[in-house]
Amino acid sequence: MNRPNVVSVGVIVWLSSELMFFAGLFAMYFTIRAVAPQMWETGPTLLNIPFSSVNTAILVVSSLWCQFGVFAAERFQPRRTGGLLDFKRWGMIEWFVLTYIFGAIFVAGQVLEYAELIHKGLSISTNGYGSVFYLTTGFHGLHVVGGLIAFLMVIGRAFAARRFGHAEATSAIVVSYYWHFVDVVWIGLFAVIYILK
Amino acid sequence: MKSEIWLFSGGLLFFLPIAFVYGLLTQWNEPVGFVCLLLTAGLAVLVGGYLAVTGARIDERPEDNPRADITEGAGEQGFFSPHSWWPLALSFGAALVFAGAAIGWWLSIIGVAFSIVFLIGWVFEYFVGEHAH
């Protein structure tokens, strides 16, 4: 290979602009907190830290499964060569399905968390804290959902292609870039919203 | 790839020190500017770092050699669609989704249904039918 892959470079440039999108959300969070610090005396006490820590761990682990899927895609191996539980011989599809399941559990956990918070009386229109909490975590959640759709497309392409080649591997690799990015952003959001408070 | 790497990573050399200067000048009472300047440094290093890693992995390109000939740049540049209607159709679906936020959520649901069809059409355009490979 004697030149960078244009798709990969394009995705990285786009992800750097996504970083700025989330910078805007962080700016919003810190601005509201500076203007109305009294909301932070009651708001964060409603958060269920152990639950969201487990949910965070699920998302971080899904990034690991995604990377194993990329290694399989780089070997041009879409399907498993052994039994279903013989994970050492798994192909890209098996790893990406596992990633999809973990990502879907994360989104479901977040929906559960939202339901619990609304039950406790914190909704997006309650106060400034509710607004920034749901906007930051909600926009991140939408990104996770977008990533899940992207995984479905990549898996679909692996089934549609007669021969798993560079085009299929490239789409798997760039979706993994996106997934790792969304994962890192969540670690930042989790640190600011749940730990730093 | 040295010039491209520094073109992007150069932002790190500016935004990282400026973030700390900003923090010191505001006595660390104003986190928005500090965090956003740090993330802007991240914007620079994400692209620059990616090019640095990629540059170390690939051979020297003709662009890096001042004595290279035009013909050395020949070969496959990547895959480019000659033309496609799917992006236009998908943008129509996306427009419906966002118009729904202003008009009524029922419109968003219709937009999502259209978008799913058009997105699948775009993603699989060169994977099924006469162009399948």
mmCIF file of C-alpha atoms in Angstrom:
data_model
loop_
_atom_site.group_PDB
_atom_site.id
_atom_site.type_symbol
_atom_site.label_atom_id
_atom_site.label_comp_id
_atom_site.label_asym_id
_atom_site.label_seq_id
_atom_site.Cartn_x
_atom_site.Cartn_y
_atom_site.Cartn_z
ATOM 1 C CA MET A 1 0.000 0.000 0.000
ATOM 2 C CA ASN A 2 1.539 3.288 -1.032
ATOM 3 C CA ARG A 3 -1.102 5.867 -0.163
ATOM 4 C CA PRO A 4 -3.518 6.515 2.713
ATOM 5 C CA ASN A 5 -7.033 5.186 2.277
ATOM 6 C CA VAL A 6 -9.246 8.159 1.319
ATOM 7 C CA VAL A 7 -12.261 6.740 3.190
ATOM 8 C CA SER A 8 -10.281 6.388 6.445
ATOM 9 C CA VAL A 9 -8.795 9.885 6.201
ATOM 10 C CA GLY A 10 -12.238 11.333 5.455
ATOM 11 C CA VAL A 11 -13.774 9.590 8.466
ATOM 12 C CA ILE A 12 -11.016 10.870 10.776
ATOM 13 C CA VAL A 13 -11.513 14.457 9.535
ATOM 14 C CA TRP A 14 -15.263 14.074 10.089
ATOM 15 C CA LEU A 15 -14.638 12.662 13.609
ATOM 16 C CA SER A 16 -12.504 15.705 14.435
ATOM 17 C CA SER A 17 -15.525 17.870 13.566
ATOM 18 C CA GLU A 18 -17.670 15.570 15.746
ATOM 19 C CA LEU A 19 -15.213 16.299 18.565
ATOM 20 C CA MET A 20 -16.070 19.985 18.140
ATOM 21 C CA PHE A 21 -19.793 19.145 18.269
ATOM 22 C CA PHE A 22 -19.264 17.480 21.652
ATOM 23 C CA ALA A 23 -17.023 20.404 22.713
ATOM 24 C CA GLY A 24 -20.123 22.562 22.208
ATOM 25 C CA LEU A 25 -22.108 20.245 24.505
ATOM 26 C CA PHE A 26 -19.364 20.382 27.157
ATOM 27 C CA ALA A 27 -19.326 24.184 26.848
ATOM 28 C CA MET A 28 -23.100 24.241 27.366
ATOM 29 C CA TYR A 29 -22.820 22.000 30.443
ATOM 30 C CA PHE A 30 -20.091 24.092 32.108
ATOM 31 C CA THR A 31 -21.786 27.384 31.217
ATOM 32 C CA ILE A 32 -25.108 26.405 32.805
ATOM 33 C CA ARG A 33 -23.245 25.073 35.839
ATOM 34 C CA ALA A 34 -21.359 28.358 36.246
ATOM 35 C CA VAL A 35 -24.552 30.438 35.872
ATOM 36 C CA ALA A 36 -26.787 28.322 38.143
ATOM 37 C CA PRO A 37 -24.565 26.318 40.568
ATOM 38 C CA GLN A 38 -27.455 25.780 42.989
ATOM 39 C CA MET A 39 -29.032 23.282 40.544
ATOM 40 C CA TRP A 40 -25.971 21.075 40.984
ATOM 41 C CA GLU A 41 -26.694 20.698 44.716
ATOM 42 C CA THR A 42 -29.832 18.656 44.042
ATOM 43 C CA GLY A 43 -29.613 17.401 40.438
ATOM 44 C CA PRO A 44 -26.620 15.016 40.583
ATOM 45 C CA THR A 45 -27.891 13.374 43.814
ATOM 46 C CA LEU A 46 -30.640 11.760 41.700
ATOM 47 C CA LEU A 47 -28.116 9.917 39.525
ATOM 48 C CA ASN A 48 -27.707 6.184 40.011
ATOM 49 C CA ILE A 49 -23.889 5.954 39.884
ATOM 50 C CA PRO A 50 -23.449 2.137 40.296
ATOM 51 C CA PHE A 51 -25.959 1.472 37.496
ATOM 52 C CA SER A 52 -24.389 3.914 35.056
ATOM 53 C CA SER A 53 -20.885 2.633 35.935
ATOM 54 C CA VAL A 54 -21.903 -0.869 34.854
ATOM 55 C CA ASN A 55 -23.496 0.586 31.722
ATOM 56 C CA THR A 56 -20.257 2.478 30.970
ATOM 57 C CA ALA A 57 -18.235 -0.727 31.408
ATOM 58 C CA ILE A 58 -20.538 -2.461 28.883
ATOM 59 C CA LEU A 59 -19.869 0.254 26.290
ATOM 60 C CA VAL A 60 -16.092 0.149 26.897
ATOM 61 C CA VAL A 61 -16.032 -3.644 26.534
ATOM 62 C CA SER A 62 -18.045 -3.393 23.293
ATOM 63 C CA SER A 63 -15.160 -1.327 21.856
ATOM 64 C CA LEU A 64 -12.858 -4.285 22.577
ATOM 65 C CA TRP A 65 -15.169 -6.716 20.718
ATOM 66 C CA CYS A 66 -15.344 -4.225 17.854
ATOM 67 C CA GLN A 67 -11.538 -4.217 17.603
ATOM 68 C CA PHE A 68 -11.465 -8.045 17.423
ATOM 69 C CA GLY A 69 -13.962 -7.730 14.574
ATOM 70 C CA VAL A 70 -11.570 -5.318 12.819
ATOM 71 C CA PHE A 71 -8.694 -7.786 13.208
ATOM 72 C CA ALA A 72 -10.902 -10.419 11.530
ATOM 73 C CA ALA A 73 -11.824 -7.947 8.758
ATOM 74 C CA GLU A 74 -8.118 -7.193 8.191
ATOM 75 C CA ARG A 75 -7.577 -10.943 7.687
ATOM 76 C CA PHE A 76 -10.502 -10.748 5.155
ATOM 77 C CA GLN A 77 -12.403 -13.275 7.258
ATOM 78 C CA PRO A 78 -16.108 -12.400 7.370
ATOM 79 C CA ARG A 79 -17.428 -15.628 8.897
ATOM 80 C CA ARG A 80 -16.350 -18.053 11.605
ATOM 81 C CA THR A 81 -14.422 -21.183 10.646
ATOM 82 C CA GLY A 82 -15.214 -23.150 13.818
ATOM 83 C CA GLY A 83 -18.198 -23.675 16.098
ATOM 84 C CA LEU A 84 -20.328 -20.836 17.449
ATOM 85 C CA LEU A 85 -18.544 -20.811 20.824
ATOM 86 C CA ASP A 86 -15.078 -21.265 19.327
ATOM 87 C CA PHE A 87 -14.447 -17.503 19.505
ATOM 88 C CA LYS A 88 -10.808 -17.755 18.437
ATOM 89 C CA ARG A 89 -12.067 -18.649 14.951
ATOM 90 C CA TRP A 90 -14.754 -16.012 14.830
ATOM 91 C CA GLY A 91 -14.988 -13.801 11.784
ATOM 92 C CA MET A 92 -15.947 -10.139 11.546
ATOM 93 C CA ILE A 93 -19.702 -10.828 11.530
ATOM 94 C CA GLU A 94 -19.682 -12.724 14.848
ATOM 95 C CA TRP A 95 -17.608 -10.053 16.613
ATOM 96 C CA PHE A 96 -19.728 -7.219 15.219
ATOM 97 C CA VAL A 97 -22.947 -8.971 16.267
ATOM 98 C CA LEU A 98 -21.487 -9.236 19.794
ATOM 99 C CA THR A 99 -20.549 -5.524 19.661
ATOM 100 C CA TYR A 100 -24.070 -4.738 18.491
ATOM 101 C CA ILE A 101 -25.597 -6.657 21.425
ATOM 102 C CA PHE A 102 -23.389 -4.827 23.952
ATOM 103 C CA GLY A 103 -24.158 -1.438 22.339
ATOM 104 C CA ALA A 104 -27.881 -2.231 22.360
ATOM 105 C CA ILE A 105 -27.670 -3.146 26.076
ATOM 106 C CA PHE A 106 -26.008 0.243 26.698
ATOM 107 C CA VAL A 107 -28.823 2.116 24.919
ATOM 108 C CA ALA A 108 -31.464 0.046 26.738
ATOM 109 C CA GLY A 109 -29.718 0.807 30.041
ATOM 110 C CA GLN A 110 -29.789 4.499 29.243
ATOM 111 C CA VAL A 111 -33.518 4.353 28.461
ATOM 112 C CA LEU A 112 -34.034 2.609 31.819
ATOM 113 C CA GLU A 113 -31.955 5.313 33.528
ATOM 114 C CA TYR A 114 -34.022 8.066 31.863
ATOM 115 C CA ALA A 115 -37.255 6.368 32.966
ATOM 116 C CA GLU A 116 -35.958 6.184 36.540
ATOM 117 C CA LEU A 117 -34.905 9.860 36.538
ATOM 118 C CA ILE A 118 -38.245 11.029 35.112
ATOM 119 C CA HIS A 119 -39.944 8.944 37.808
ATOM 120 C CA LYS A 120 -37.860 10.847 40.403
ATOM 121 C CA GLY A 121 -38.967 14.136 38.848
ATOM 122 C CA LEU A 122 -36.023 15.111 36.611
ATOM 123 C CA SER A 123 -37.083 15.662 32.998
ATOM 124 C CA ILE A 124 -35.603 17.764 30.213
ATOM 125 C CA SER A 125 -37.949 20.661 31.080
ATOM 126 C CA THR A 126 -37.542 20.474 34.891
ATOM 127 C CA ASN A 127 -34.623 22.906 35.152
ATOM 128 C CA GLY A 128 -31.259 23.778 33.610
ATOM 129 C CA TYR A 129 -29.632 20.691 35.076
ATOM 130 C CA GLY A 130 -32.257 18.426 33.508
ATOM 131 C CA SER A 131 -31.798 20.154 30.146
ATOM 132 C CA VAL A 132 -28.002 19.783 30.019
ATOM 133 C CA PHE A 133 -28.128 16.237 31.405
ATOM 134 C CA TYR A 134 -30.572 14.973 28.779
ATOM 135 C CA LEU A 135 -29.025 16.983 25.923
ATOM 136 C CA THR A 136 -25.449 15.755 26.549
ATOM 137 C CA THR A 137 -26.277 12.117 27.295
ATOM 138 C CA GLY A 138 -29.120 12.113 24.734
ATOM 139 C CA PHE A 139 -26.976 13.360 21.845
ATOM 140 C CA HIS A 140 -24.371 10.779 22.806
ATOM 141 C CA GLY A 141 -27.097 8.111 22.905
ATOM 142 C CA LEU A 142 -28.206 9.120 19.386
ATOM 143 C CA HIS A 143 -24.609 8.671 18.245
ATOM 144 C CA VAL A 144 -24.570 5.170 19.750
ATOM 145 C CA VAL A 145 -27.827 4.359 17.917
ATOM 146 C CA GLY A 146 -26.240 5.665 14.698
ATOM 147 C CA GLY A 147 -23.259 3.387 15.327
ATOM 148 C CA LEU A 148 -25.586 0.405 15.814
ATOM 149 C CA ILE A 149 -27.224 1.146 12.436
ATOM 150 C CA ALA A 150 -23.740 1.390 10.889
ATOM 151 C CA PHE A 151 -22.845 -2.047 12.301
ATOM 152 C CA LEU A 152 -25.987 -3.494 10.666
ATOM 153 C CA MET A 153 -24.926 -1.981 7.315
ATOM 154 C CA VAL A 154 -21.387 -3.370 7.579
ATOM 155 C CA ILE A 155 -22.694 -6.819 8.507
ATOM 156 C CA GLY A 156 -25.152 -6.591 5.619
ATOM 157 C CA ARG A 157 -22.348 -5.674 3.217
ATOM 158 C CA ALA A 158 -20.326 -8.675 4.394
ATOM 159 C CA PHE A 159 -23.301 -10.910 3.490
ATOM 160 C CA ALA A 160 -23.985 -9.124 0.180
ATOM 161 C CA ALA A 161 -20.390 -9.234 -1.118
ATOM 162 C CA ARG A 162 -19.420 -12.338 -3.077
ATOM 163 C CA ARG A 163 -15.830 -11.958 -1.951
ATOM 164 C CA PHE A 164 -14.858 -10.103 1.250
ATOM 165 C CA GLY A 165 -12.229 -7.647 0.012
ATOM 166 C CA HIS A 166 -10.717 -4.238 0.690
ATOM 167 C CA ALA A 167 -14.005 -2.326 0.239
ATOM 168 C CA GLU A 168 -15.760 -4.440 2.885
ATOM 169 C CA ALA A 169 -12.768 -4.317 5.258
ATOM 170 C CA THR A 170 -12.548 -0.520 4.877
ATOM 171 C CA SER A 171 -16.173 0.000 5.894
ATOM 172 C CA ALA A 172 -15.603 -2.264 8.929
ATOM 173 C CA ILE A 173 -12.483 -0.306 9.934
ATOM 174 C CA VAL A 174 -14.053 3.164 9.620
ATOM 175 C CA VAL A 175 -17.128 2.084 11.605
ATOM 176 C CA SER A 176 -14.718 0.892 14.318
ATOM 177 C CA TYR A 177 -13.041 4.333 14.307
ATOM 178 C CA TYR A 178 -16.459 5.890 14.887
ATOM 179 C CA TRP A 179 -17.349 3.386 17.616
ATOM 180 C CA HIS A 180 -14.086 3.968 19.511
ATOM 181 C CA PHE A 181 -14.619 7.729 19.200
ATOM 182 C CA VAL A 182 -18.159 7.513 20.618
ATOM 183 C CA ASP A 183 -16.789 5.310 23.422
ATOM 184 C CA VAL A 184 -14.040 7.826 24.341
ATOM 185 C CA VAL A 185 -16.553 10.694 24.271
ATOM 186 C CA TRP A 186 -18.766 8.754 26.686
ATOM 187 C CA ILE A 187 -15.833 8.263 29.077
ATOM 188 C CA GLY A 188 -15.368 12.067 29.017
ATOM 189 C CA LEU A 189 -19.092 12.695 29.553
ATOM 190 C CA PHE A 190 -19.271 10.073 32.316
ATOM 191 C CA ALA A 191 -16.270 11.627 34.103
ATOM 192 C CA VAL A 192 -17.795 15.128 33.942
ATOM 193 C CA ILE A 193 -21.460 14.329 34.673
ATOM 194 C CA TYR A 194 -21.267 11.353 37.026
ATOM 195 C CA ILE A 195 -17.869 11.605 38.767
ATOM 196 C CA LEU A 196 -16.914 15.315 38.739
ATOM 197 C CA LYS A 197 -20.579 16.390 39.127
ATOM 198 C CA MET B 1 3.778 12.901 4.847
ATOM 199 C CA LYS B 2 5.734 15.296 7.113
ATOM 200 C CA SER B 3 4.105 18.456 5.732
ATOM 201 C CA GLU B 4 0.550 17.106 6.151
ATOM 202 C CA ILE B 5 1.317 15.803 9.652
ATOM 203 C CA TRP B 6 2.608 19.211 10.815
ATOM 204 C CA LEU B 7 -0.092 21.124 8.972
ATOM 205 C CA PHE B 8 -2.624 19.509 11.317
ATOM 206 C CA SER B 9 -0.541 18.770 14.443
ATOM 207 C CA GLY B 10 0.684 22.369 14.474
ATOM 208 C CA GLY B 11 -2.644 23.289 16.055
ATOM 209 C CA LEU B 12 -1.600 21.301 19.125
ATOM 210 C CA LEU B 13 1.425 23.553 19.660
ATOM 211 C CA PHE B 14 -0.873 26.582 19.704
ATOM 212 C CA PHE B 15 -4.078 25.415 21.410
ATOM 213 C CA LEU B 16 -2.518 23.352 24.221
ATOM 214 C CA PRO B 17 -0.390 26.193 25.703
ATOM 215 C CA ILE B 18 -3.191 28.703 25.052
ATOM 216 C CA ALA B 19 -5.609 26.508 27.066
ATOM 217 C CA PHE B 20 -3.320 26.763 30.123
ATOM 218 C CA VAL B 21 -2.704 30.489 29.560
ATOM 219 C CA TYR B 22 -6.488 30.951 29.467
ATOM 220 C CA GLY B 23 -6.860 28.898 32.656
ATOM 221 C CA LEU B 24 -4.219 30.960 34.481
ATOM 222 C CA LEU B 25 -5.637 34.302 33.319
ATOM 223 C CA THR B 26 -9.145 33.328 34.526
ATOM 224 C CA GLN B 27 -7.715 31.867 37.788
ATOM 225 C CA TRP B 28 -9.302 28.516 36.800
ATOM 226 C CA ASN B 29 -12.758 29.923 37.604
ATOM 227 C CA GLU B 30 -14.038 29.550 34.057
ATOM 228 C CA PRO B 31 -13.844 25.946 32.812
ATOM 229 C CA VAL B 32 -15.624 26.417 29.450
ATOM 230 C CA GLY B 33 -12.715 28.066 27.647
ATOM 231 C CA PHE B 34 -10.120 25.716 29.138
ATOM 232 C CA VAL B 35 -12.063 22.565 28.210
ATOM 233 C CA CYS B 36 -12.919 23.789 24.717
ATOM 234 C CA LEU B 37 -9.346 24.918 23.958
ATOM 235 C CA LEU B 38 -8.121 21.489 25.113
ATOM 236 C CA LEU B 39 -10.660 19.813 22.808
ATOM 237 C CA THR B 40 -9.583 22.086 19.944
ATOM 238 C CA ALA B 41 -6.044 20.795 20.529
ATOM 239 C CA GLY B 42 -7.682 17.354 20.277
ATOM 240 C CA LEU B 43 -9.177 18.347 16.903
ATOM 241 C CA ALA B 44 -5.653 19.096 15.643
ATOM 242 C CA VAL B 45 -4.007 16.014 17.114
ATOM 243 C CA LEU B 46 -6.746 13.614 15.958
ATOM 244 C CA VAL B 47 -6.068 14.332 12.282
ATOM 245 C CA GLY B 48 -2.332 14.969 12.722
ATOM 246 C CA GLY B 49 -1.828 11.854 14.845
ATOM 247 C CA TYR B 50 -3.777 9.721 12.394
ATOM 248 C CA LEU B 51 -1.645 10.966 9.492
ATOM 249 C CA ALA B 52 1.539 10.335 11.531
ATOM 250 C CA VAL B 53 0.502 6.722 12.283
ATOM 251 C CA THR B 54 -0.567 6.149 8.669
ATOM 252 C CA GLY B 55 2.573 7.815 7.302
ATOM 253 C CA ALA B 56 4.770 5.456 9.314
ATOM 254 C CA ARG B 57 2.862 2.428 7.964
ATOM 255 C CA ILE B 58 2.908 3.182 4.238
ATOM 256 C CA ASP B 59 5.804 3.626 1.815
ATOM 257 C CA GLU B 60 6.951 7.069 0.806
ATOM 258 C CA ARG B 61 4.453 8.576 -1.640
ATOM 259 C CA PRO B 62 5.477 10.354 -4.841
ATOM 260 C CA GLU B 63 4.160 13.571 -3.215
ATOM 261 C CA ASP B 64 6.914 13.275 -0.588
ATOM 262 C CA ASN B 65 9.664 13.117 -3.180
ATOM 263 C CA PRO B 66 10.557 16.459 -4.833
ATOM 264 C CA ARG B 67 12.132 14.577 -7.768
ATOM 265 C CA ALA B 68 9.137 12.298 -8.407
ATOM 266 C CA ASP B 69 7.474 12.025 -11.824
ATOM 267 C CA ILE B 70 3.748 12.498 -12.412
ATOM 268 C CA THR B 71 3.461 8.909 -13.658
ATOM 269 C CA GLU B 72 4.571 7.526 -10.273
ATOM 270 C CA GLY B 73 1.231 8.700 -8.860
ATOM 271 C CA ALA B 74 -0.692 6.437 -11.258
ATOM 272 C CA GLY B 75 -2.752 3.529 -9.982
ATOM 273 C CA GLU B 76 -5.876 3.025 -7.923
ATOM 274 C CA GLN B 77 -6.749 6.129 -5.896
ATOM 275 C CA GLY B 78 -9.779 4.619 -4.182
ATOM 276 C CA PHE B 79 -13.368 3.918 -5.145
ATOM 277 C CA PHE B 80 -15.454 6.846 -6.395
ATOM 278 C CA SER B 81 -19.077 6.529 -7.414
ATOM 279 C CA PRO B 82 -19.551 7.887 -10.959
ATOM 280 C CA HIS B 83 -22.994 9.210 -10.042
ATOM 281 C CA SER B 84 -25.731 8.351 -7.578
ATOM 282 C CA TRP B 85 -29.248 9.560 -6.792
ATOM 283 C CA TRP B 86 -29.283 8.017 -3.306
ATOM 284 C CA PRO B 87 -27.630 10.933 -1.420
ATOM 285 C CA LEU B 88 -30.296 13.318 -2.790
ATOM 286 C CA ALA B 89 -33.072 10.908 -1.809
ATOM 287 C CA LEU B 90 -31.550 10.391 1.650
ATOM 288 C CA SER B 91 -31.241 14.143 2.226
ATOM 289 C CA PHE B 92 -34.947 14.414 1.414
ATOM 290 C CA GLY B 93 -35.662 11.791 4.106
ATOM 291 C CA ALA B 94 -33.398 13.570 6.608
ATOM 292 C CA ALA B 95 -35.082 16.901 5.819
ATOM 293 C CA LEU B 96 -38.461 15.324 6.664
ATOM 294 C CA VAL B 97 -37.059 14.023 9.993
ATOM 295 C CA PHE B 98 -35.849 17.493 11.030
ATOM 296 C CA ALA B 99 -38.903 19.284 9.659
ATOM 297 C CA GLY B 100 -40.860 16.975 11.963
ATOM 298 C CA ALA B 101 -39.136 18.551 14.970
ATOM 299 C CA ALA B 102 -40.722 21.891 13.990
ATOM 300 C CA ILE B 103 -44.056 20.721 12.477
ATOM 301 C CA GLY B 104 -44.966 17.585 14.422
ATOM 302 C CA TRP B 105 -43.298 14.314 15.383
ATOM 303 C CA TRP B 106 -45.638 12.314 13.082
ATOM 304 C CA LEU B 107 -43.694 13.818 10.150
ATOM 305 C CA SER B 108 -40.393 12.610 11.660
ATOM 306 C CA ILE B 109 -41.712 9.048 11.776
ATOM 307 C CA ILE B 110 -42.535 9.212 8.054
ATOM 308 C CA GLY B 111 -39.080 10.728 7.449
ATOM 309 C CA VAL B 112 -37.376 7.895 9.357
ATOM 310 C CA ALA B 113 -39.233 5.316 7.253
ATOM 311 C CA PHE B 114 -38.073 7.017 4.030
ATOM 312 C CA SER B 115 -34.527 7.477 5.370
ATOM 313 C CA ILE B 116 -34.128 3.782 6.215
ATOM 314 C CA VAL B 117 -35.039 2.770 2.649
ATOM 315 C CA PHE B 118 -32.768 5.402 1.045
ATOM 316 C CA LEU B 119 -29.868 4.703 3.411
ATOM 317 C CA ILE B 120 -29.988 0.985 2.582
ATOM 318 C CA GLY B 121 -30.204 1.900 -1.101
ATOM 319 C CA TRP B 122 -27.073 4.061 -0.837
ATOM 320 C CA VAL B 123 -25.018 1.690 1.318
ATOM 321 C CA PHE B 124 -25.732 -1.307 -0.918
ATOM 322 C CA GLU B 125 -25.671 0.502 -4.285
ATOM 323 C CA TYR B 126 -22.379 -1.119 -5.336
ATOM 324 C CA PHE B 127 -22.905 -4.385 -3.447
ATOM 325 C CA VAL B 128 -26.035 -5.760 -5.144
ATOM 326 C CA GLY B 129 -27.389 -5.926 -8.680
ATOM 327 C CA GLU B 130 -25.280 -5.356 -11.797
ATOM 328 C CA HIS B 131 -22.440 -3.598 -9.903
ATOM 329 C CA ALA B 132 -22.054 -6.340 -7.239
ATOM 330 C CA HIS B 133 -18.528 -7.474 -6.640
#
